[in-house]
Short mmCIF file of C-alpha atoms in Angstrom, two decimals:
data_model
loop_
_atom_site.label_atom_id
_atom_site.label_comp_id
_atom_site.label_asym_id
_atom_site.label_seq_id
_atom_site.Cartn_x
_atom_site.Cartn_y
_atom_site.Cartn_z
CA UNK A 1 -21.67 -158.19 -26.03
CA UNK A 2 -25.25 -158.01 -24.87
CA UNK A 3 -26.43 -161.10 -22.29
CA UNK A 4 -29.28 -163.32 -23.68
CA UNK A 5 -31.92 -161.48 -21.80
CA UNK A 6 -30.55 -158.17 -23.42
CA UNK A 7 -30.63 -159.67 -26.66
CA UNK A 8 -34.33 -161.18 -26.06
CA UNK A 9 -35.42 -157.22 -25.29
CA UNK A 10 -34.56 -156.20 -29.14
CA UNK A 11 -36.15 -158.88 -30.94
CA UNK A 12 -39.84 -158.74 -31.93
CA UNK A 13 -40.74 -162.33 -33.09
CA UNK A 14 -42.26 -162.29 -36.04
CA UNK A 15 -45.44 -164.57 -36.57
CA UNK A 16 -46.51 -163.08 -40.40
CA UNK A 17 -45.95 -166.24 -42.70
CA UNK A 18 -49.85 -166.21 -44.42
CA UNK A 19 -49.96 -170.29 -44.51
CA UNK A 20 -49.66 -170.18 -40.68
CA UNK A 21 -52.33 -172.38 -38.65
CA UNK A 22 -53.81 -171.58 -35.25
CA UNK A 23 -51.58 -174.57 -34.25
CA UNK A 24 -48.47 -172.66 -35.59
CA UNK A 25 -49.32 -169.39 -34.33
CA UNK A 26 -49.62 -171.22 -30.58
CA UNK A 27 -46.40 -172.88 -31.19
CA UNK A 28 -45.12 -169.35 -32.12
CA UNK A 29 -46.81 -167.44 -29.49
CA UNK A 30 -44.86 -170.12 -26.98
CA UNK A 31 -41.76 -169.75 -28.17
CA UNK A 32 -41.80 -166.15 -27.68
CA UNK A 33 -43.31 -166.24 -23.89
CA UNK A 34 -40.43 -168.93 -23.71
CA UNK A 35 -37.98 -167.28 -24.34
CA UNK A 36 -39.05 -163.92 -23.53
CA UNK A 37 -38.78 -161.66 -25.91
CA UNK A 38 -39.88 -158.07 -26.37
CA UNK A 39 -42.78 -158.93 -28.57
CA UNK A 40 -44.28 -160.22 -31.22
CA UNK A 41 -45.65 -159.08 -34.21
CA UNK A 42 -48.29 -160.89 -35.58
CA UNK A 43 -50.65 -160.99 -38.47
CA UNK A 44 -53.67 -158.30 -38.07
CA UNK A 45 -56.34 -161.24 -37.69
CA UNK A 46 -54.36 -162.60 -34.81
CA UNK A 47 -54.07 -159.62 -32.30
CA UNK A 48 -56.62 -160.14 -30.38
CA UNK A 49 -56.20 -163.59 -30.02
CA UNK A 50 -52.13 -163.15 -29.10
CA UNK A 51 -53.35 -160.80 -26.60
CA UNK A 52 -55.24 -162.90 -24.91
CA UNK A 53 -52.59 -166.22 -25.29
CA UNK A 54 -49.76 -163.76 -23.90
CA UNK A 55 -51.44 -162.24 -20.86
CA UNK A 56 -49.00 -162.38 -17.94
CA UNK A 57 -46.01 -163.28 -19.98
CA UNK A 58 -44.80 -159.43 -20.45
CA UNK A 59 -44.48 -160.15 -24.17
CA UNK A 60 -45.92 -157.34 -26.03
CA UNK A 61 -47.73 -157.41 -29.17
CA UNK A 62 -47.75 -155.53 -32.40
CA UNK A 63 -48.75 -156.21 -35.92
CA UNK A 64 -48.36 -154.82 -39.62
CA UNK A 65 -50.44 -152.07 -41.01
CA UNK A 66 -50.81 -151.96 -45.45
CA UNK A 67 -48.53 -155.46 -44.87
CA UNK A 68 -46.92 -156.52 -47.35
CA UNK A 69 -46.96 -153.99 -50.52
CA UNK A 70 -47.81 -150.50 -48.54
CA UNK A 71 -49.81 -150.08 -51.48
CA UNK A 72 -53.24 -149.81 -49.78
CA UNK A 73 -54.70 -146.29 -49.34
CA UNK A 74 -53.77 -144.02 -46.77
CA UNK A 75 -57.47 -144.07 -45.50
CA UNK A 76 -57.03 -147.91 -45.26
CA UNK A 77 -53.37 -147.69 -43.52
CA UNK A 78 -55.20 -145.32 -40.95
CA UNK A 79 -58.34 -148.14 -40.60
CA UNK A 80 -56.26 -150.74 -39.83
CA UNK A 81 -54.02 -148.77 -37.32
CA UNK A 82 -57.10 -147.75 -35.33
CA UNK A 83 -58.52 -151.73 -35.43
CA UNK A 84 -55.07 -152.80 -34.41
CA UNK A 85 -55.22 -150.88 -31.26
CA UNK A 86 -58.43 -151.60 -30.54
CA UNK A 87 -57.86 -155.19 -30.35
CA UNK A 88 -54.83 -154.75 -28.16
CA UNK A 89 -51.83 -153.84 -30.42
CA UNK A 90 -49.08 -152.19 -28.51
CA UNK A 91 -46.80 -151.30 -31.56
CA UNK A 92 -47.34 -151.50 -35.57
CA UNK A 93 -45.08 -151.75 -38.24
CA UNK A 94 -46.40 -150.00 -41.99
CA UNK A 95 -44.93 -150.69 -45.03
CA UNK A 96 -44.20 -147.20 -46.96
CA UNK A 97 -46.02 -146.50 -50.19
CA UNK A 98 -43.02 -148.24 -51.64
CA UNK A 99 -44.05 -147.10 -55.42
CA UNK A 100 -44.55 -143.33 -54.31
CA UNK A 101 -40.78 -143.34 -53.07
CA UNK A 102 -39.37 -144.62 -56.08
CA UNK A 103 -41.47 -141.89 -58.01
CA UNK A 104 -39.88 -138.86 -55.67
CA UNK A 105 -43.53 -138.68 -54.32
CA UNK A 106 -42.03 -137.27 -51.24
CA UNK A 107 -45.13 -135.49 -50.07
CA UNK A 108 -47.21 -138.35 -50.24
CA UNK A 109 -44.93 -140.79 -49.09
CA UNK A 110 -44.89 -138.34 -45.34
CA UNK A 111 -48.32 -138.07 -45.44
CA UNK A 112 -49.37 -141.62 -45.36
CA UNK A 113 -46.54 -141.69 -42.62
CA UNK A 114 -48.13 -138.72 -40.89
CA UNK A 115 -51.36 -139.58 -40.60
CA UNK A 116 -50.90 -143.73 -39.37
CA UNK A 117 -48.73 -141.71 -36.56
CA UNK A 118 -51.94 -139.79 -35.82
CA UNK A 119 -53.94 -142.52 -35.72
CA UNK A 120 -51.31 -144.86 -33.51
CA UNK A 121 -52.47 -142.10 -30.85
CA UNK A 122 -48.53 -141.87 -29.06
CA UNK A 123 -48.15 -145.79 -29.78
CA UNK A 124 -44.89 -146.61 -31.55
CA UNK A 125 -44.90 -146.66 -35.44
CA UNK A 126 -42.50 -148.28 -37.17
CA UNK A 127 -41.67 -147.58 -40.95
CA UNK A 128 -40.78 -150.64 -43.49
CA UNK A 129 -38.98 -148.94 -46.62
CA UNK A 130 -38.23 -152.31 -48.12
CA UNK A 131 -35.03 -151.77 -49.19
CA UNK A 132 -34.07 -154.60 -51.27
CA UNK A 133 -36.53 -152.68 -53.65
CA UNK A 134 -34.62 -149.43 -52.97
CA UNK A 135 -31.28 -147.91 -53.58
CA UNK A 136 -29.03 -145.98 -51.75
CA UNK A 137 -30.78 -142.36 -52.37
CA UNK A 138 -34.11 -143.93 -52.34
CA UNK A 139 -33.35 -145.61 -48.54
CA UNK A 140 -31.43 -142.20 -47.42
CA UNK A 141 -35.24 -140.46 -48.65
CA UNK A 142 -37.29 -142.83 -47.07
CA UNK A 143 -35.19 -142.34 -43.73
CA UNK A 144 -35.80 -138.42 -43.88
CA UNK A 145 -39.27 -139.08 -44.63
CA UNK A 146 -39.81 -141.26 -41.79
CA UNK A 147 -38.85 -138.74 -39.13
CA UNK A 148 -40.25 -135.82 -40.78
CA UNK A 149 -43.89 -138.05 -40.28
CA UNK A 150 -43.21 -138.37 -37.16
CA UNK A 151 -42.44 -142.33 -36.51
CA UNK A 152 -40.84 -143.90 -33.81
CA UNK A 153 -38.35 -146.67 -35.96
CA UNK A 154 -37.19 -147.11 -39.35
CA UNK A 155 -37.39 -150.83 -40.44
CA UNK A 156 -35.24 -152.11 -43.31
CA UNK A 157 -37.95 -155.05 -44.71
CA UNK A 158 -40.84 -156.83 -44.38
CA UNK A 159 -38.71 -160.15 -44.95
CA UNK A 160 -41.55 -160.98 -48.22
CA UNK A 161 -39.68 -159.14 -50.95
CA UNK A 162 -36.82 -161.11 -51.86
CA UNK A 163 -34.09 -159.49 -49.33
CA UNK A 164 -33.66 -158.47 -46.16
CA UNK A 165 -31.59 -156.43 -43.49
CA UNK A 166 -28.05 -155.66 -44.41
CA UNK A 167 -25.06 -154.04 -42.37
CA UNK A 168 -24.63 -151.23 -45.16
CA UNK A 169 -28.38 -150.22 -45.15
CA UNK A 170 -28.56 -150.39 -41.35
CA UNK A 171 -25.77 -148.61 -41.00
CA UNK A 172 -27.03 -145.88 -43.39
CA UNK A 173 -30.62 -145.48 -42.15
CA UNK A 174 -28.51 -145.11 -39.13
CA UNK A 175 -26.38 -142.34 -40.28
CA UNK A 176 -29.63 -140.52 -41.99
CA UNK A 177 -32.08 -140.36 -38.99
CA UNK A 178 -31.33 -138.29 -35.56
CA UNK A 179 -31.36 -140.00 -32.39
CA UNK A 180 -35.26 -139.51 -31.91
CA UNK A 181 -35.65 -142.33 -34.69
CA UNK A 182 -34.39 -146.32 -33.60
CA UNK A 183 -33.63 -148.62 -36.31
CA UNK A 184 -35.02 -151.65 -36.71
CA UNK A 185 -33.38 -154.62 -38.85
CA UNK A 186 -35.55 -157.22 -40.13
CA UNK A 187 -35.42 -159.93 -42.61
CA UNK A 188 -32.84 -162.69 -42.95
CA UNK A 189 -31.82 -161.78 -39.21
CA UNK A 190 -31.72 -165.66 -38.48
CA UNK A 191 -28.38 -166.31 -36.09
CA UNK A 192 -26.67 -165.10 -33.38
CA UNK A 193 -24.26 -163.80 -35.76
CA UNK A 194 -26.02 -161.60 -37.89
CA UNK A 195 -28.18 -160.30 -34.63
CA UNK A 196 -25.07 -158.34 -32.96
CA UNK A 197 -23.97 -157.41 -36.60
CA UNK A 198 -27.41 -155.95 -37.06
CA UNK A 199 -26.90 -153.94 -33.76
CA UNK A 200 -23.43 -153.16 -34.14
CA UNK A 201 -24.93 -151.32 -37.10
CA UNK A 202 -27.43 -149.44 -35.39
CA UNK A 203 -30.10 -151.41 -34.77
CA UNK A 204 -32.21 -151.15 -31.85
CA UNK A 205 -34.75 -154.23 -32.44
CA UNK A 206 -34.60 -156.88 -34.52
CA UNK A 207 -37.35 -158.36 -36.52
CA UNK A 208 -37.03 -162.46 -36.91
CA UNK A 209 -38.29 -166.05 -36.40
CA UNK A 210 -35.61 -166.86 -35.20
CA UNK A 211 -35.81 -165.96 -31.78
CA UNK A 212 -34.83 -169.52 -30.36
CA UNK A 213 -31.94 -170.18 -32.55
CA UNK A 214 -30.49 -166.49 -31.53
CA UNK A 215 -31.44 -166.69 -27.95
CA UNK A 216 -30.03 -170.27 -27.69
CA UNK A 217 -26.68 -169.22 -29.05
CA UNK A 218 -26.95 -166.15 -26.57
CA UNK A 219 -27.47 -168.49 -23.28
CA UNK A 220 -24.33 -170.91 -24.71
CA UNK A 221 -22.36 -167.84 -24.76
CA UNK A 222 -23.68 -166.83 -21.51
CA UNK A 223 -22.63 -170.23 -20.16
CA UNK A 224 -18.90 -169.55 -21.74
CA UNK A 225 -19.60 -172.13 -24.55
CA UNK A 226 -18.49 -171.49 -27.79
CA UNK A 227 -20.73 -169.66 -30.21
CA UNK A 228 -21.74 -172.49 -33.08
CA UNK A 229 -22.54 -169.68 -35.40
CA UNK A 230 -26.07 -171.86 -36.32
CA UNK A 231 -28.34 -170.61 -38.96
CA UNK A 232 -32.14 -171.57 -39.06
CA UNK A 233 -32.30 -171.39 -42.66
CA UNK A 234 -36.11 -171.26 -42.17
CA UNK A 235 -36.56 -168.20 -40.28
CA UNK A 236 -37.92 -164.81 -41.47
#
């Protein structure tokens, strides 16, 4: 069972909600220096600004690239990626041409994947298939395609589709990739619960809001408490 600070190291904190204020972001942007996690990924507007908030704290930043539809070009997916990094990104997270793998579009589907890895320039890239919009063949393709472009992770959801992560399609993104590909589950991840389900899966890092209700539940554990099993029904 991992220790709270192991825990903290998978989860990026996601700050992506559009209605978000500067205030929110800040209160965001705390909570994850708080309670230390690996990063967070924020909206492409805020980068810049996260960077500069986060300085010292050892909290990395990434952000979304074609967020939340993948339907945007592949010249705009590679615009983005190269703005994202120029105002400080670490790490970004595309959503696939969702449409094109549904169609059996394979080719296009690796190329958009291909050429955001390009233009990431050795940074990590993850890949969000959406898979509450996918079924099992679809999510097994999407997989392949992922590491045949070349990216780092393969990320279940962007949490703004209607589902999330699940054990099944963790474990089977898991079971379709080699080892040179990390999983990422994200959505829904909201308790302390679902987080070590999520790894016990096959997850690497874990996408959520929910870093404080996790990590709390991790440091009560820590401290031989009880787990509550506590859900912030709010989080992403």
């Amino acid at each position: 069972m991992p220790t709270e600070r192991e825990l903290a190291a998978t989860i990026d904190h996601a700050i992506l909600k559009p209605e978000l204020t500067r205030a929110d972001v800040d209160a965001e942007l705390d909570i994850a220096a708080e309670w230390g996690v690996f990063s967070v990924c924020v909206r492409p507007s805020d980068i810049a600004y996260a960077v500069s908030r986060l300085a010292g704290t050892g909290v990395a930043v990434g952000t979304v690239i074609g967020f939340p539809h993948g339907t945007t070009s592949t010249a705009a997916k590679v615009a983005e990626t190269r703005q994202a990094l120029a105002d400080g990104a670490a790490e970004v997270d595309m959503v696939v041409n969702i449409g094109a793998l549904r169609s059996g579009f394979d080719d296009v589907v690796a190329d958009d994947i291909r050429a955001v890895v390009e233009a990431a320039s050795g940074h990590i890239v993850k890949v969000i298939l959406e898979t509450a919009l996918l079924d099992d063949e679809q999510i097994e393709r999407g997989s392949r395609l992922t590491e045949q472009g070349g990216a780092d992770f393969v990320k279940t959801s962007t949490g703004f589709a209607g589902g999330g992560a699940t054990i099944p399609h963790v474990s089977l993104m898991r079971a379709t990739v080699g080892e040179g590909v990390q999983v990422k589950a994200s959505g829904g991840v909201r308790s302390y619960a679902d987080a070590l389900a999520m790894l016990e899966a096959g997850a690497t890092r874990l996408g959520t809001s929910g870093s404080a209700v996790i990590l709390g539940e991790a440091r009560r554990v820590d401290a031989g408490e009880e787990s509550t099993g506590a859900v912030d029904s709010g989080s992403y």
